[in-house]
Structures are given as C-alpha cells and as structure tokens.
CSV table of C-alpha atoms in Angstrom, one decimal:
chain,number,residue,atom,x,y,z
A,1,MET,CA,-15.0,-109.8,70.4
A,2,PHE,CA,-11.5,-110.0,71.7
A,3,ARG,CA,-8.2,-111.7,71.8
A,4,ILE,CA,-6.9,-113.7,74.7
A,5,PRO,CA,-4.7,-111.6,76.9
A,6,ARG,CA,-1.8,-112.8,78.9
A,7,ILE,CA,-3.0,-114.8,81.9
A,8,LEU,CA,-1.7,-113.6,85.3
A,9,ARG,CA,-1.2,-116.4,87.8
A,10,CYS,CA,-4.1,-116.4,90.2
A,11,LEU,CA,-3.3,-115.6,93.8
A,12,THR,CA,-4.3,-117.8,96.7
A,13,ALA,CA,-7.8,-117.0,97.8
A,14,LEU,CA,-8.0,-115.1,101.0
A,15,THR,CA,-10.9,-114.0,103.2
A,16,PHE,CA,-11.7,-110.3,102.6
A,17,SER,CA,-12.1,-108.1,105.7
A,18,ALA,CA,-12.0,-104.3,105.3
A,19,THR,CA,-11.0,-102.7,108.6
A,20,LEU,CA,-9.9,-99.2,107.5
A,21,ALA,CA,-11.9,-96.6,109.3
A,22,SER,CA,-12.2,-94.0,106.6
A,23,THR,CA,-15.3,-93.5,104.5
A,24,ALA,CA,-16.1,-91.3,101.5
A,25,ALA,CA,-19.1,-89.9,99.7
A,26,LEU,CA,-20.4,-91.6,96.6
A,27,ALA,CA,-19.0,-90.4,93.3
A,28,SER,CA,-21.1,-87.8,91.6
A,29,PRO,CA,-20.3,-84.9,89.2
A,30,LEU,CA,-18.9,-81.9,91.1
A,31,GLN,CA,-21.3,-79.0,91.2
A,32,ASP,CA,-18.5,-76.8,89.8
A,33,PRO,CA,-19.5,-76.5,86.2
A,34,THR,CA,-16.0,-76.6,84.8
A,35,TRP,CA,-15.3,-80.3,85.8
A,36,LEU,CA,-15.3,-82.8,82.9
A,37,THR,CA,-14.6,-86.5,82.7
A,38,SER,CA,-11.4,-86.8,80.6
A,39,TRP,CA,-11.0,-90.6,80.7
A,40,MET,CA,-13.2,-93.6,81.6
A,41,ALA,CA,-13.3,-97.4,81.6
A,42,SER,CA,-16.7,-99.1,81.6
A,43,GLN,CA,-17.1,-101.6,84.4
A,44,GLN,CA,-17.9,-105.3,84.0
A,45,PRO,CA,-18.5,-108.1,86.5
A,46,VAL,CA,-15.7,-110.5,86.9
A,47,TRP,CA,-17.0,-113.8,85.5
A,48,GLN,CA,-16.5,-117.2,87.2
A,49,PRO,CA,-14.2,-119.8,85.5
A,50,GLY,CA,-16.1,-121.4,82.7
A,51,ALA,CA,-18.8,-118.8,82.5
A,52,GLN,CA,-17.2,-117.3,79.3
A,53,PRO,CA,-15.0,-119.0,76.8
A,54,LEU,CA,-12.0,-116.9,77.8
A,55,PRO,CA,-10.3,-116.4,81.2
A,56,THR,CA,-10.4,-113.1,83.0
A,57,GLY,CA,-6.6,-112.7,83.0
A,58,VAL,CA,-6.6,-111.0,86.5
A,59,PRO,CA,-5.9,-112.2,90.0
A,60,THR,CA,-8.9,-113.4,92.0
A,61,VAL,CA,-7.6,-111.6,95.2
A,62,LEU,CA,-5.1,-108.8,95.8
A,63,SER,CA,-3.5,-108.4,99.3
A,64,GLY,CA,-0.7,-106.1,100.5
A,65,GLN,CA,0.1,-105.0,96.9
A,66,THR,CA,0.4,-101.8,94.9
A,67,LEU,CA,-1.6,-101.6,91.7
A,68,ARG,CA,-0.4,-99.0,89.1
A,69,GLN,CA,-2.5,-98.1,86.1
A,70,VAL,CA,-1.8,-95.7,83.2
A,71,VAL,CA,-4.4,-93.5,81.5
A,72,ARG,CA,-4.2,-91.0,78.6
A,73,LEU,CA,-6.4,-88.0,79.1
A,74,SER,CA,-8.4,-86.5,76.3
A,75,VAL,CA,-8.7,-82.9,77.7
A,76,GLY,CA,-6.4,-81.5,80.3
A,77,GLY,CA,-6.5,-79.3,83.4
A,78,LYS,CA,-4.6,-78.2,86.5
A,79,ARG,CA,-6.7,-80.1,88.9
A,80,VAL,CA,-7.7,-83.8,88.7
A,81,ARG,CA,-9.8,-86.2,90.6
A,82,VAL,CA,-10.2,-90.0,90.2
A,83,VAL,CA,-13.3,-92.2,90.6
A,84,LEU,CA,-12.8,-95.7,92.0
A,85,SER,CA,-15.7,-98.1,91.4
A,86,ASN,CA,-16.9,-101.4,92.8
A,87,PRO,CA,-20.3,-101.8,91.0
A,88,TYR,CA,-20.4,-105.6,91.0
A,89,GLY,CA,-18.6,-106.2,94.2
A,90,ARG,CA,-20.2,-108.2,97.0
A,91,HIS,CA,-17.6,-107.0,99.4
A,92,PRO,CA,-16.2,-103.5,100.3
A,93,VAL,CA,-12.7,-102.7,99.0
A,94,ALA,CA,-10.1,-101.1,101.2
A,95,VAL,CA,-7.5,-98.7,99.7
A,96,GLY,CA,-4.7,-97.8,102.1
A,97,ALA,CA,-2.9,-95.2,100.0
A,98,ALA,CA,-3.1,-93.6,96.5
A,99,GLN,CA,-0.7,-91.5,94.5
A,100,LEU,CA,-1.2,-89.7,91.1
A,101,ALA,CA,1.8,-88.9,88.9
A,102,ARG,CA,2.9,-88.2,85.4
A,103,HIS,CA,3.6,-91.5,83.6
A,104,ALA,CA,7.3,-92.0,82.8
A,105,GLY,CA,7.1,-95.0,80.5
A,106,GLY,CA,6.4,-98.7,81.3
A,107,GLY,CA,5.6,-99.1,85.0
A,108,SER,CA,7.5,-96.0,86.0
A,109,ILE,CA,6.4,-92.6,87.2
A,110,ASP,CA,7.8,-89.1,87.7
A,111,ALA,CA,8.2,-89.6,91.4
A,112,ALA,CA,9.3,-86.0,92.0
A,113,GLY,CA,5.9,-84.7,90.8
A,114,SER,CA,3.8,-87.4,92.5
A,115,ARG,CA,0.8,-86.2,94.5
A,116,ALA,CA,-1.0,-87.9,97.3
A,117,VAL,CA,-4.7,-88.7,96.5
A,118,THR,CA,-7.1,-88.2,99.4
A,119,PHE,CA,-10.7,-89.0,100.0
A,120,GLY,CA,-12.6,-86.6,102.2
A,121,GLY,CA,-9.2,-85.5,103.6
A,122,SER,CA,-8.1,-89.1,104.4
A,123,ALA,CA,-5.3,-91.0,102.8
A,124,SER,CA,-7.4,-94.2,103.0
A,125,VAL,CA,-10.8,-95.1,101.8
A,126,ILE,CA,-13.3,-97.9,101.7
A,127,ILE,CA,-15.3,-98.4,98.5
A,128,PRO,CA,-18.6,-99.9,99.5
A,129,ALA,CA,-20.0,-103.0,97.7
A,130,GLY,CA,-21.9,-101.9,94.6
A,131,GLN,CA,-20.8,-98.3,94.8
A,132,SER,CA,-18.1,-95.7,93.8
A,133,VAL,CA,-16.1,-93.1,95.6
A,134,ALA,CA,-14.5,-89.9,94.2
A,135,SER,CA,-11.3,-88.4,95.4
A,136,ASP,CA,-10.6,-84.9,96.5
A,137,PRO,CA,-9.2,-82.6,93.7
A,138,VAL,CA,-5.5,-83.1,93.2
A,139,ALA,CA,-3.3,-80.2,92.0
A,140,ILE,CA,-1.3,-81.6,89.2
A,141,ASP,CA,-0.4,-80.4,85.7
A,142,ALA,CA,-2.4,-82.8,83.4
A,143,PRO,CA,-2.1,-81.7,79.8
A,144,ALA,CA,-4.5,-82.8,77.1
A,145,LEU,CA,-3.4,-86.1,75.6
A,146,GLY,CA,-0.9,-86.5,78.5
A,147,GLU,CA,-0.6,-89.7,80.5
A,148,LEU,CA,-1.1,-90.1,84.2
A,149,ALA,CA,-0.4,-93.1,86.4
A,150,LEU,CA,-2.5,-93.9,89.5
A,151,SER,CA,-0.9,-96.1,92.1
A,152,LEU,CA,-3.2,-97.8,94.7
A,153,TYR,CA,-2.1,-99.7,97.7
A,154,LEU,CA,-4.5,-102.5,98.8
A,155,PRO,CA,-3.4,-103.5,102.3
A,156,GLN,CA,-5.9,-106.3,102.9
A,157,ALA,CA,-7.2,-109.3,101.1
A,158,THR,CA,-9.4,-107.8,98.3
A,159,ALA,CA,-11.6,-109.9,96.1
A,160,ILE,CA,-11.6,-108.6,92.5
A,161,GLU,CA,-15.3,-108.7,91.5
A,162,SER,CA,-15.5,-105.6,89.2
A,163,PHE,CA,-13.1,-104.8,86.4
A,164,HIS,CA,-12.7,-103.7,82.8
A,165,TRP,CA,-11.5,-106.7,80.9
A,166,ASP,CA,-9.3,-105.4,78.1
A,167,GLY,CA,-7.7,-102.1,78.8
A,168,ARG,CA,-5.2,-102.3,75.9
A,169,GLN,CA,-2.8,-100.7,78.4
A,170,THR,CA,-0.4,-102.6,80.7
A,171,ALA,CA,-1.1,-102.4,84.4
A,172,TRP,CA,1.5,-103.2,87.0
A,173,LEU,CA,1.3,-105.1,90.3
A,174,ALA,CA,4.0,-105.2,93.0
A,175,ALA,CA,4.4,-106.3,96.6
A,176,GLY,CA,3.9,-103.8,99.5
A,177,ASN,CA,3.2,-100.1,99.5
A,178,ALA,CA,5.2,-98.8,96.5
A,179,THR,CA,2.8,-96.0,95.6
A,180,THR,CA,5.5,-93.3,95.8
A,181,GLN,CA,8.3,-95.3,94.1
A,182,ALA,CA,9.4,-94.3,90.7
A,183,THR,CA,9.8,-97.9,89.5
A,184,LEU,CA,7.9,-100.8,91.0
A,185,PRO,CA,10.0,-103.7,92.4
A,186,ALA,CA,9.7,-106.9,90.5
A,187,PRO,CA,6.2,-106.1,89.1
A,188,GLN,CA,3.7,-108.5,87.5
A,189,SER,CA,1.7,-107.1,84.5
A,190,PHE,CA,-1.7,-107.6,83.0
A,191,SER,CA,-4.0,-105.6,80.7
A,192,ALA,CA,-7.3,-105.2,82.6
A,193,ARG,CA,-8.5,-102.2,84.6
A,194,ILE,CA,-9.2,-102.7,88.2
A,195,LEU,CA,-11.1,-100.2,90.5
A,196,LEU,CA,-10.2,-97.1,88.4
A,197,SER,CA,-13.3,-96.1,86.4
A,198,GLU,CA,-12.9,-92.3,85.7
A,199,VAL,CA,-10.4,-89.5,85.7
A,200,GLN,CA,-12.0,-86.0,85.8
A,201,VAL,CA,-10.3,-82.7,85.2
A,202,ASP,CA,-11.1,-79.1,86.0
A,203,ALA,CA,-11.2,-77.7,82.5
A,204,PRO,CA,-12.6,-74.2,82.3
A,205,GLY,CA,-12.2,-74.0,78.6
A,206,TYR,CA,-14.2,-77.2,77.8
A,207,THR,CA,-16.7,-77.5,75.0
A,208,GLY,CA,-18.3,-80.8,76.1
A,209,ALA,CA,-18.0,-84.6,76.1
A,210,VAL,CA,-18.5,-87.2,73.4
A,211,VAL,CA,-19.0,-90.8,74.6
A,212,ALA,CA,-18.4,-93.8,72.3
A,213,VAL,CA,-20.7,-96.7,73.4
A,214,GLY,CA,-19.5,-99.9,71.8
A,215,ASP,CA,-17.9,-103.3,72.0
A,216,SER,CA,-14.4,-104.6,71.6
A,217,ILE,CA,-14.0,-102.7,68.3
A,218,THR,CA,-14.6,-99.5,70.2
A,219,GLU,CA,-12.4,-100.8,73.1
A,220,GLY,CA,-9.6,-101.1,70.5
A,221,ASN,CA,-9.0,-104.8,70.4
A,222,GLY,CA,-6.5,-105.4,67.6
A,223,SER,CA,-4.7,-102.1,68.1
A,224,THR,CA,-1.2,-101.9,69.4
A,225,PRO,CA,-1.2,-102.1,73.2
A,226,ASP,CA,0.2,-99.1,75.2
A,227,THR,CA,0.0,-96.8,72.1
A,228,ASN,CA,-3.5,-95.3,72.3
A,229,ARG,CA,-4.5,-96.2,68.7
A,230,ARG,CA,-8.1,-97.1,69.3
A,231,TRP,CA,-10.5,-95.2,67.0
A,232,PRO,CA,-11.8,-93.0,70.0
A,233,ASP,CA,-8.1,-92.2,70.7
A,234,VAL,CA,-7.7,-90.9,67.2
A,235,LEU,CA,-10.8,-88.9,67.5
A,236,ALA,CA,-9.6,-87.5,70.8
A,237,GLN,CA,-6.5,-86.2,69.1
A,238,ARG,CA,-8.7,-84.2,66.7
A,239,ALA,CA,-11.0,-83.0,69.5
A,240,ALA,CA,-8.5,-82.0,72.2
A,241,GLY,CA,-7.7,-78.6,70.7
A,242,ASN,CA,-11.4,-77.8,70.8
A,243,GLY,CA,-11.9,-78.6,74.4
A,244,VAL,CA,-13.9,-81.8,73.6
A,245,ALA,CA,-13.5,-84.8,75.8
A,246,VAL,CA,-13.8,-88.2,74.0
A,247,LEU,CA,-14.7,-91.0,76.3
A,248,ASN,CA,-14.4,-94.7,75.4
A,249,ALA,CA,-17.3,-96.7,76.8
A,250,GLY,CA,-16.5,-99.8,74.9
A,251,ILE,CA,-16.8,-103.3,76.5
A,252,SER,CA,-15.4,-106.4,74.9
A,253,GLY,CA,-18.3,-108.8,74.2
A,254,GLY,CA,-20.8,-106.0,74.6
A,255,ARG,CA,-24.2,-106.2,73.0
A,256,LEU,CA,-27.0,-103.8,72.4
A,257,LEU,CA,-30.0,-105.8,73.5
A,258,ARG,CA,-28.6,-108.5,75.8
A,259,ASP,CA,-25.9,-108.9,78.4
A,260,GLY,CA,-22.6,-110.3,77.1
A,261,MET,CA,-19.3,-110.0,78.9
A,262,GLY,CA,-20.9,-107.0,80.6
A,263,VAL,CA,-24.4,-105.6,80.8
A,264,SER,CA,-26.1,-104.6,77.6
A,265,ALA,CA,-25.6,-101.1,76.1
A,266,LEU,CA,-29.2,-100.3,76.8
A,267,ALA,CA,-28.8,-101.3,80.5
A,268,ARG,CA,-25.6,-99.2,81.0
A,269,LEU,CA,-26.4,-96.2,78.8
A,270,ASP,CA,-27.3,-93.9,81.7
A,271,ARG,CA,-24.3,-95.0,83.8
A,272,ASP,CA,-21.7,-94.9,81.1
A,273,ALA,CA,-22.9,-92.1,78.8
A,274,LEU,CA,-25.9,-90.0,79.7
A,275,SER,CA,-24.8,-89.3,83.3
A,276,GLN,CA,-21.4,-88.0,82.2
A,277,PRO,CA,-20.9,-84.3,83.0
A,278,HIS,CA,-21.5,-82.1,80.0
A,279,VAL,CA,-22.1,-85.0,77.5
A,280,ARG,CA,-23.3,-83.6,74.2
A,281,THR,CA,-23.0,-86.6,71.8
A,282,VAL,CA,-23.1,-90.3,72.0
A,283,ILE,CA,-21.6,-92.4,69.2
A,284,ALA,CA,-23.5,-95.8,69.1
A,285,ALA,CA,-21.0,-98.4,67.7
A,286,ILE,CA,-22.7,-101.5,68.9
A,287,GLY,CA,-24.5,-104.5,67.5
A,288,ILE,CA,-22.0,-106.8,65.9
A,289,ASN,CA,-22.1,-109.2,68.9
A,290,ASP,CA,-25.9,-109.2,68.9
A,291,ILE,CA,-25.7,-110.7,65.4
A,292,ALA,CA,-22.6,-112.9,65.7
A,293,TRP,CA,-22.8,-114.4,69.2
A,294,PRO,CA,-26.0,-116.4,68.8
A,295,GLY,CA,-25.2,-119.9,67.8
A,296,SER,CA,-21.5,-119.5,68.4
A,297,THR,CA,-19.4,-120.7,71.2
A,298,PHE,CA,-20.4,-117.6,73.2
A,299,ALA,CA,-24.1,-118.1,73.1
A,300,PRO,CA,-24.9,-121.5,71.5
A,301,GLY,CA,-28.5,-121.5,72.6
A,302,ASP,CA,-29.4,-118.0,71.4
A,303,ALA,CA,-31.3,-117.3,68.1
A,304,VAL,CA,-29.9,-114.8,65.7
A,305,PRO,CA,-32.1,-111.6,66.1
A,306,GLN,CA,-34.1,-110.2,63.2
A,307,ALA,CA,-32.9,-106.8,61.9
A,308,ALA,CA,-36.2,-105.3,63.3
A,309,GLU,CA,-35.2,-106.3,66.8
A,310,LEU,CA,-31.9,-104.4,66.6
A,311,ILE,CA,-33.5,-101.4,65.0
A,312,GLU,CA,-36.0,-101.2,67.8
A,313,GLY,CA,-33.1,-101.3,70.3
A,314,TYR,CA,-31.4,-98.4,68.4
A,315,ARG,CA,-34.6,-96.5,68.5
A,316,ARG,CA,-34.9,-96.9,72.3
A,317,LEU,CA,-31.3,-95.7,72.7
A,318,ILE,CA,-31.8,-92.7,70.5
A,319,ALA,CA,-35.1,-91.7,72.3
A,320,ARG,CA,-33.4,-91.9,75.7
A,321,ALA,CA,-30.5,-89.8,74.6
A,322,HIS,CA,-32.7,-87.2,72.9
A,323,ALA,CA,-34.9,-87.0,76.0
A,324,ARG,CA,-31.7,-85.8,77.8
A,325,GLY,CA,-30.8,-83.3,75.0
A,326,VAL,CA,-28.0,-85.6,73.7
A,327,ARG,CA,-27.5,-86.2,70.0
A,328,VAL,CA,-26.6,-89.7,68.7
A,329,ILE,CA,-24.3,-90.6,65.8
A,330,GLY,CA,-25.0,-94.1,64.5
A,331,ALA,CA,-22.0,-96.3,63.3
A,332,THR,CA,-22.6,-99.0,60.8
A,333,ILE,CA,-21.5,-102.5,61.7
A,334,THR,CA,-18.2,-103.6,60.3
A,335,PRO,CA,-17.8,-106.8,58.3
A,336,PHE,CA,-16.7,-110.1,60.0
A,337,ALA,CA,-16.5,-112.9,57.4
A,338,GLY,CA,-14.1,-115.5,58.6
A,339,ALA,CA,-13.9,-114.0,62.1
A,340,LEU,CA,-12.1,-116.0,64.8
A,341,ARG,CA,-11.6,-119.0,62.5
A,342,ASP,CA,-8.1,-119.6,63.9
A,343,THR,CA,-9.3,-119.7,67.5
A,344,PRO,CA,-11.4,-122.2,69.5
A,345,ILE,CA,-14.5,-120.0,68.8
A,346,ARG,CA,-16.9,-121.6,66.4
A,347,GLY,CA,-20.0,-120.4,64.6
A,348,TYR,CA,-19.3,-116.7,64.7
A,349,ASP,CA,-20.2,-115.8,61.1
A,350,SER,CA,-22.7,-117.2,58.6
A,351,PRO,CA,-24.6,-116.1,55.5
A,352,GLY,CA,-27.7,-115.5,57.6
A,353,LYS,CA,-25.9,-113.3,60.0
A,354,GLU,CA,-24.4,-111.3,57.1
A,355,ALA,CA,-27.9,-110.7,55.8
A,356,VAL,CA,-28.9,-109.2,59.1
A,357,ARG,CA,-25.8,-107.0,59.2
A,358,LEU,CA,-26.6,-105.6,55.8
A,359,ALA,CA,-30.2,-104.9,56.7
A,360,VAL,CA,-29.3,-103.2,59.9
A,361,ASN,CA,-26.6,-101.1,58.1
A,362,ASP,CA,-29.1,-100.0,55.4
A,363,TRP,CA,-31.4,-98.7,58.2
A,364,ILE,CA,-28.6,-96.9,60.0
A,365,ARG,CA,-27.6,-95.2,56.8
A,366,ASN,CA,-31.0,-94.4,55.4
A,367,GLY,CA,-33.5,-94.7,58.2
A,368,GLY,CA,-33.1,-91.0,59.4
A,369,ALA,CA,-33.3,-91.9,63.1
A,370,PHE,CA,-29.7,-90.9,64.0
A,371,ASP,CA,-28.6,-87.3,64.0
A,372,ALA,CA,-25.6,-88.3,61.8
A,373,VAL,CA,-24.0,-91.5,60.5
A,374,ALA,CA,-20.4,-92.7,60.8
A,375,ASP,CA,-20.0,-95.4,58.1
A,376,PHE,CA,-17.5,-97.7,59.7
A,377,ASP,CA,-18.5,-100.5,57.3
A,378,ALA,CA,-17.6,-98.4,54.3
A,379,ALA,CA,-14.3,-97.3,55.9
A,380,VAL,CA,-12.8,-100.8,56.5
A,381,ARG,CA,-14.5,-103.3,54.1
A,382,ASP,CA,-12.8,-104.9,51.2
A,383,PRO,CA,-14.3,-103.6,48.0
A,384,ALA,CA,-13.7,-106.9,46.3
A,385,ARG,CA,-15.2,-108.9,49.1
A,386,PRO,CA,-17.5,-106.5,51.1
A,387,GLN,CA,-18.5,-109.0,53.7
A,388,ALA,CA,-14.8,-109.0,54.9
A,389,LEU,CA,-12.3,-106.5,56.3
A,390,LEU,CA,-9.8,-105.0,53.8
A,391,PRO,CA,-6.6,-107.0,54.5
A,392,ALA,CA,-4.7,-103.8,55.1
A,393,PHE,CA,-7.1,-102.9,57.9
A,394,ASP,CA,-7.5,-106.4,59.4
A,395,SER,CA,-5.7,-107.0,62.7
A,396,GLY,CA,-5.4,-110.7,61.7
A,397,ASP,CA,-8.5,-112.2,63.3
A,398,HIS,CA,-10.9,-111.0,60.6
A,399,LEU,CA,-13.0,-109.3,63.2
A,400,HIS,CA,-11.1,-106.4,64.7
A,401,PRO,CA,-9.3,-103.7,62.6
A,402,GLY,CA,-5.7,-102.9,63.3
A,403,ASP,CA,-4.2,-99.5,63.8
A,404,ALA,CA,-4.7,-98.4,60.2
A,405,GLY,CA,-8.3,-99.6,60.3
A,406,TYR,CA,-9.1,-97.6,63.4
A,407,ARG,CA,-7.6,-94.5,61.8
A,408,ALA,CA,-9.9,-94.9,58.8
A,409,MET,CA,-12.9,-95.4,61.1
A,410,ALA,CA,-12.2,-92.2,63.1
A,411,ALA,CA,-12.1,-90.3,59.8
A,412,GLN,CA,-15.7,-91.3,59.3
A,413,ILE,CA,-16.8,-89.1,62.2
A,414,GLY,CA,-17.8,-86.5,59.6
A,415,LEU,CA,-19.2,-83.7,61.8
A,416,THR,CA,-16.9,-80.8,62.7
A,417,LEU,CA,-15.8,-81.0,66.3
A,418,PRO,CA,-17.7,-78.0,67.6
A,419,GLU,CA,-20.9,-79.6,66.2
A,420,LEU,CA,-19.9,-82.9,67.9
A,421,ALA,CA,-20.1,-81.2,71.2
A,422,ARG,CA,-23.3,-79.1,70.5
A,423,GLN,CA,-26.4,-80.1,72.5
A,424,SER,CA,-29.3,-81.2,70.4
A,425,ARG,CA,-32.7,-79.4,70.5
A,426,SER,CA,-34.7,-80.6,73.6
A,427,GLY,CA,-36.4,-83.9,72.8
A,428,ALA,CA,-35.5,-83.9,69.1
A,429,PRO,CA,-32.6,-84.8,66.9
A,430,GLY,CA,-29.9,-82.2,66.9
A,431,GLY,CA,-29.5,-81.8,63.1
A,432,LYS,CA,-29.0,-84.1,60.1
A,433,SER,CA,-25.6,-83.2,58.8
A,434,ARG,CA,-24.0,-86.1,57.1
A,435,ARG,CA,-20.9,-84.5,55.5
C-alpha cells in the first residue's frame, strides 16, 4: 500500500568496518516517570532488489556523509533524547557526530540553537547489529507540534539494512560532517527514515500515549509530503493540548497476520506499541493488506484469508493489549475498489476480497471485542458506491485517502481525549463508549 517514491541513486558498495571506540547502553525507557515518546517511526528490514515489487529508494551504503531528518513532535518538553535503531542490521553502525536543532524549513536548521547530541557522554557511538541506543538528554526547547531536525554524521562505510520506507517527510544527505551547518551543501534527498526510530521528551504534564498501529494508510501515503497531514497527525493536533502523545506505528505494506514490507502487526506489537512509555491506547487500523495482497503482484501465491482468520488475529491483539492494561480502538477497513489499477500492480481487488472486508468490518462494528470503534470505512466511502473511496477523499490511486480523507478519518476517533489516554481496567476492556 504505497506510491513509488523518488529513487535515490545507489552509492558504490563499500566494506563496512566500525572502528569508533565509543559504546552506549541499549535504548530503554528512562526510569524518570515524566519521559514520554513524542515521535516514532516503525523499523523495517531493507529488502533486496526484486524481493518486493517496488525499490527501496535509499542508498545501499552511506560513507563520510551527513544525514539530516525532520520530525514533528506530538507533545513538547525542555529536554529531548533520541533513539537510534539498527534492528535488522547484520553489521554495527558507527555515528561520528550528532546535532539536534529546530527545523528552519527544507533541509535547513536554526544553527544558532543547535545542540550536540551525546551518548554516554561521548560525541560518537556504535549501534550494535540488531540493537538500539539512546542518547543522553539534550536541553532544547521542543514545543508541542514543533519540528526538530536531527543531523547524523556517518564517517565510515555504513550498510543500510534497517529503515522506515515511506516517511512522507524529506530527508537530506550531504558530503562530509555538516551536522552544525545551517544549510547542507549540495544535498540529495529521499523520503525514507534511516536509523532514527524515536524522539522522547521530558514532559511533566503528560497524560499518556496513543499508538496507531497500521499500514500505509496510517503511515499517510497519499497525503501531501512535508505537511504532517496523516490522520495520526490530525489527531495529534487535537491531543497535544491535553498532554497526549500520538505515535504513528504505520508501515507501508503492513499486515496483521503475516509479514509484508515489514514484520506483521502481531509480531511487532510489543516493540512498537505496548513497550512505549505510558501507552494507554492502541488504535488498530490494520488488515487491508491481509485481504488485498493475496493473489496480487505482492503475494501471488497466497490465498485470501477468511474473515474468521482476521477476526482471530484481532482477538489476539486485543488480548495482549488488555493483559498490559491498554485499551484498543478498532478501525474499520477502508474501501479499495479499483485500487492501483494505473500501476504495474495487478489483482489487488476483487468481489471475493470485498466480501471479506465487509464481513470483517461488520465484526469490528458489532462484535463487542474492541473498547471503541473508529469507523474509517464510513468516513471515506462513496455512498453511491460504498466499495470505493469518495472521489473527494481519494488521493488518486483508489486505495489511499488524500489530505481531506485523512481529516475525516481522524474525526472518527470519537472518544474524548482524556478518555483516549485513560488506562483500561486490568485484564479487561476499558469501557465501551462509542460516541
């Protein structure tokens, strides 16, 4: 579930050898109870050419370059730390320097206010293969809904093996150590996230965190890049004044039951959602690719699942969340008639797949298993042709909503924001409000 991004010319493959001497502790929530994740990007393995119908759009190797990435926070604070991740890497990653600054538009930063990021007191760090590292706290004014830019200098040949495929936000790449420069010299650009997985803030007035677990519709494919108009962004605007962090754990091509362009939602639920500090609510907006991928260009050998198989998957997700005292809002699956017809992708929709979607949506609405329901299907479907998106909400590929569609979806999160962040009763659903 995605569009093809701009392809950045692959760099010449180099042998990776990390020689920096610094080390850092593995990333874990600070014991200080006021720290909260304010932004995140779920990690995916970088696939080999031909393993997916679409290219990765990122370099295979970075060497002697500065990588600058922009994030918009959901809640703010006066101290920030970043988490760098290499979960699918087979090699360690060496970072020679890092700077955090307020974003000044495009690839530029407020250099006067830039702050050095350290790791265990060191300016450099090695991210072990398969692991993550957290920075020391950085004193910087980071308001709610404000944008920060993290600049990383990668001094040695670094194989890119973990990433987040579609960031919907331009990242910038320039030669040399330009981490402190206001504007990068002759930068290249792409839309993936590399190494940066979380930004956490010291937020004493927080209420809690809401995590949206989904696919490319949650990730915001079809929304205007660099404008933060995904449906979780719209929800974050409503939630910020209440001290509620809204975290986007969407992955393009994500599925509930099976791996897609990343591991399944069930496999990554703990990592991406339940382990987040102070998480109170998970919004489960996943399942469209479970139905649409089988028999298509993406998974030609897979059989379309029965509705009962997806329902069992949702039940497992709900049970695991409730066991941790986290409530779950279920989102209905949006329509996709005619999806991707103007692309090389074939077999994405069919009458049989539509029947499964309708059956699953009926259970989400009426099965009583979720603590609340967000009826995304009702929000964006065409009343005259309910198997399809309303043209005004269609981004143009008949699968992903556009900006207006995502606003309509966010409006379906019908619980008041304090309720969104309230912990459910231990081991049981946290209320049945469906206003």
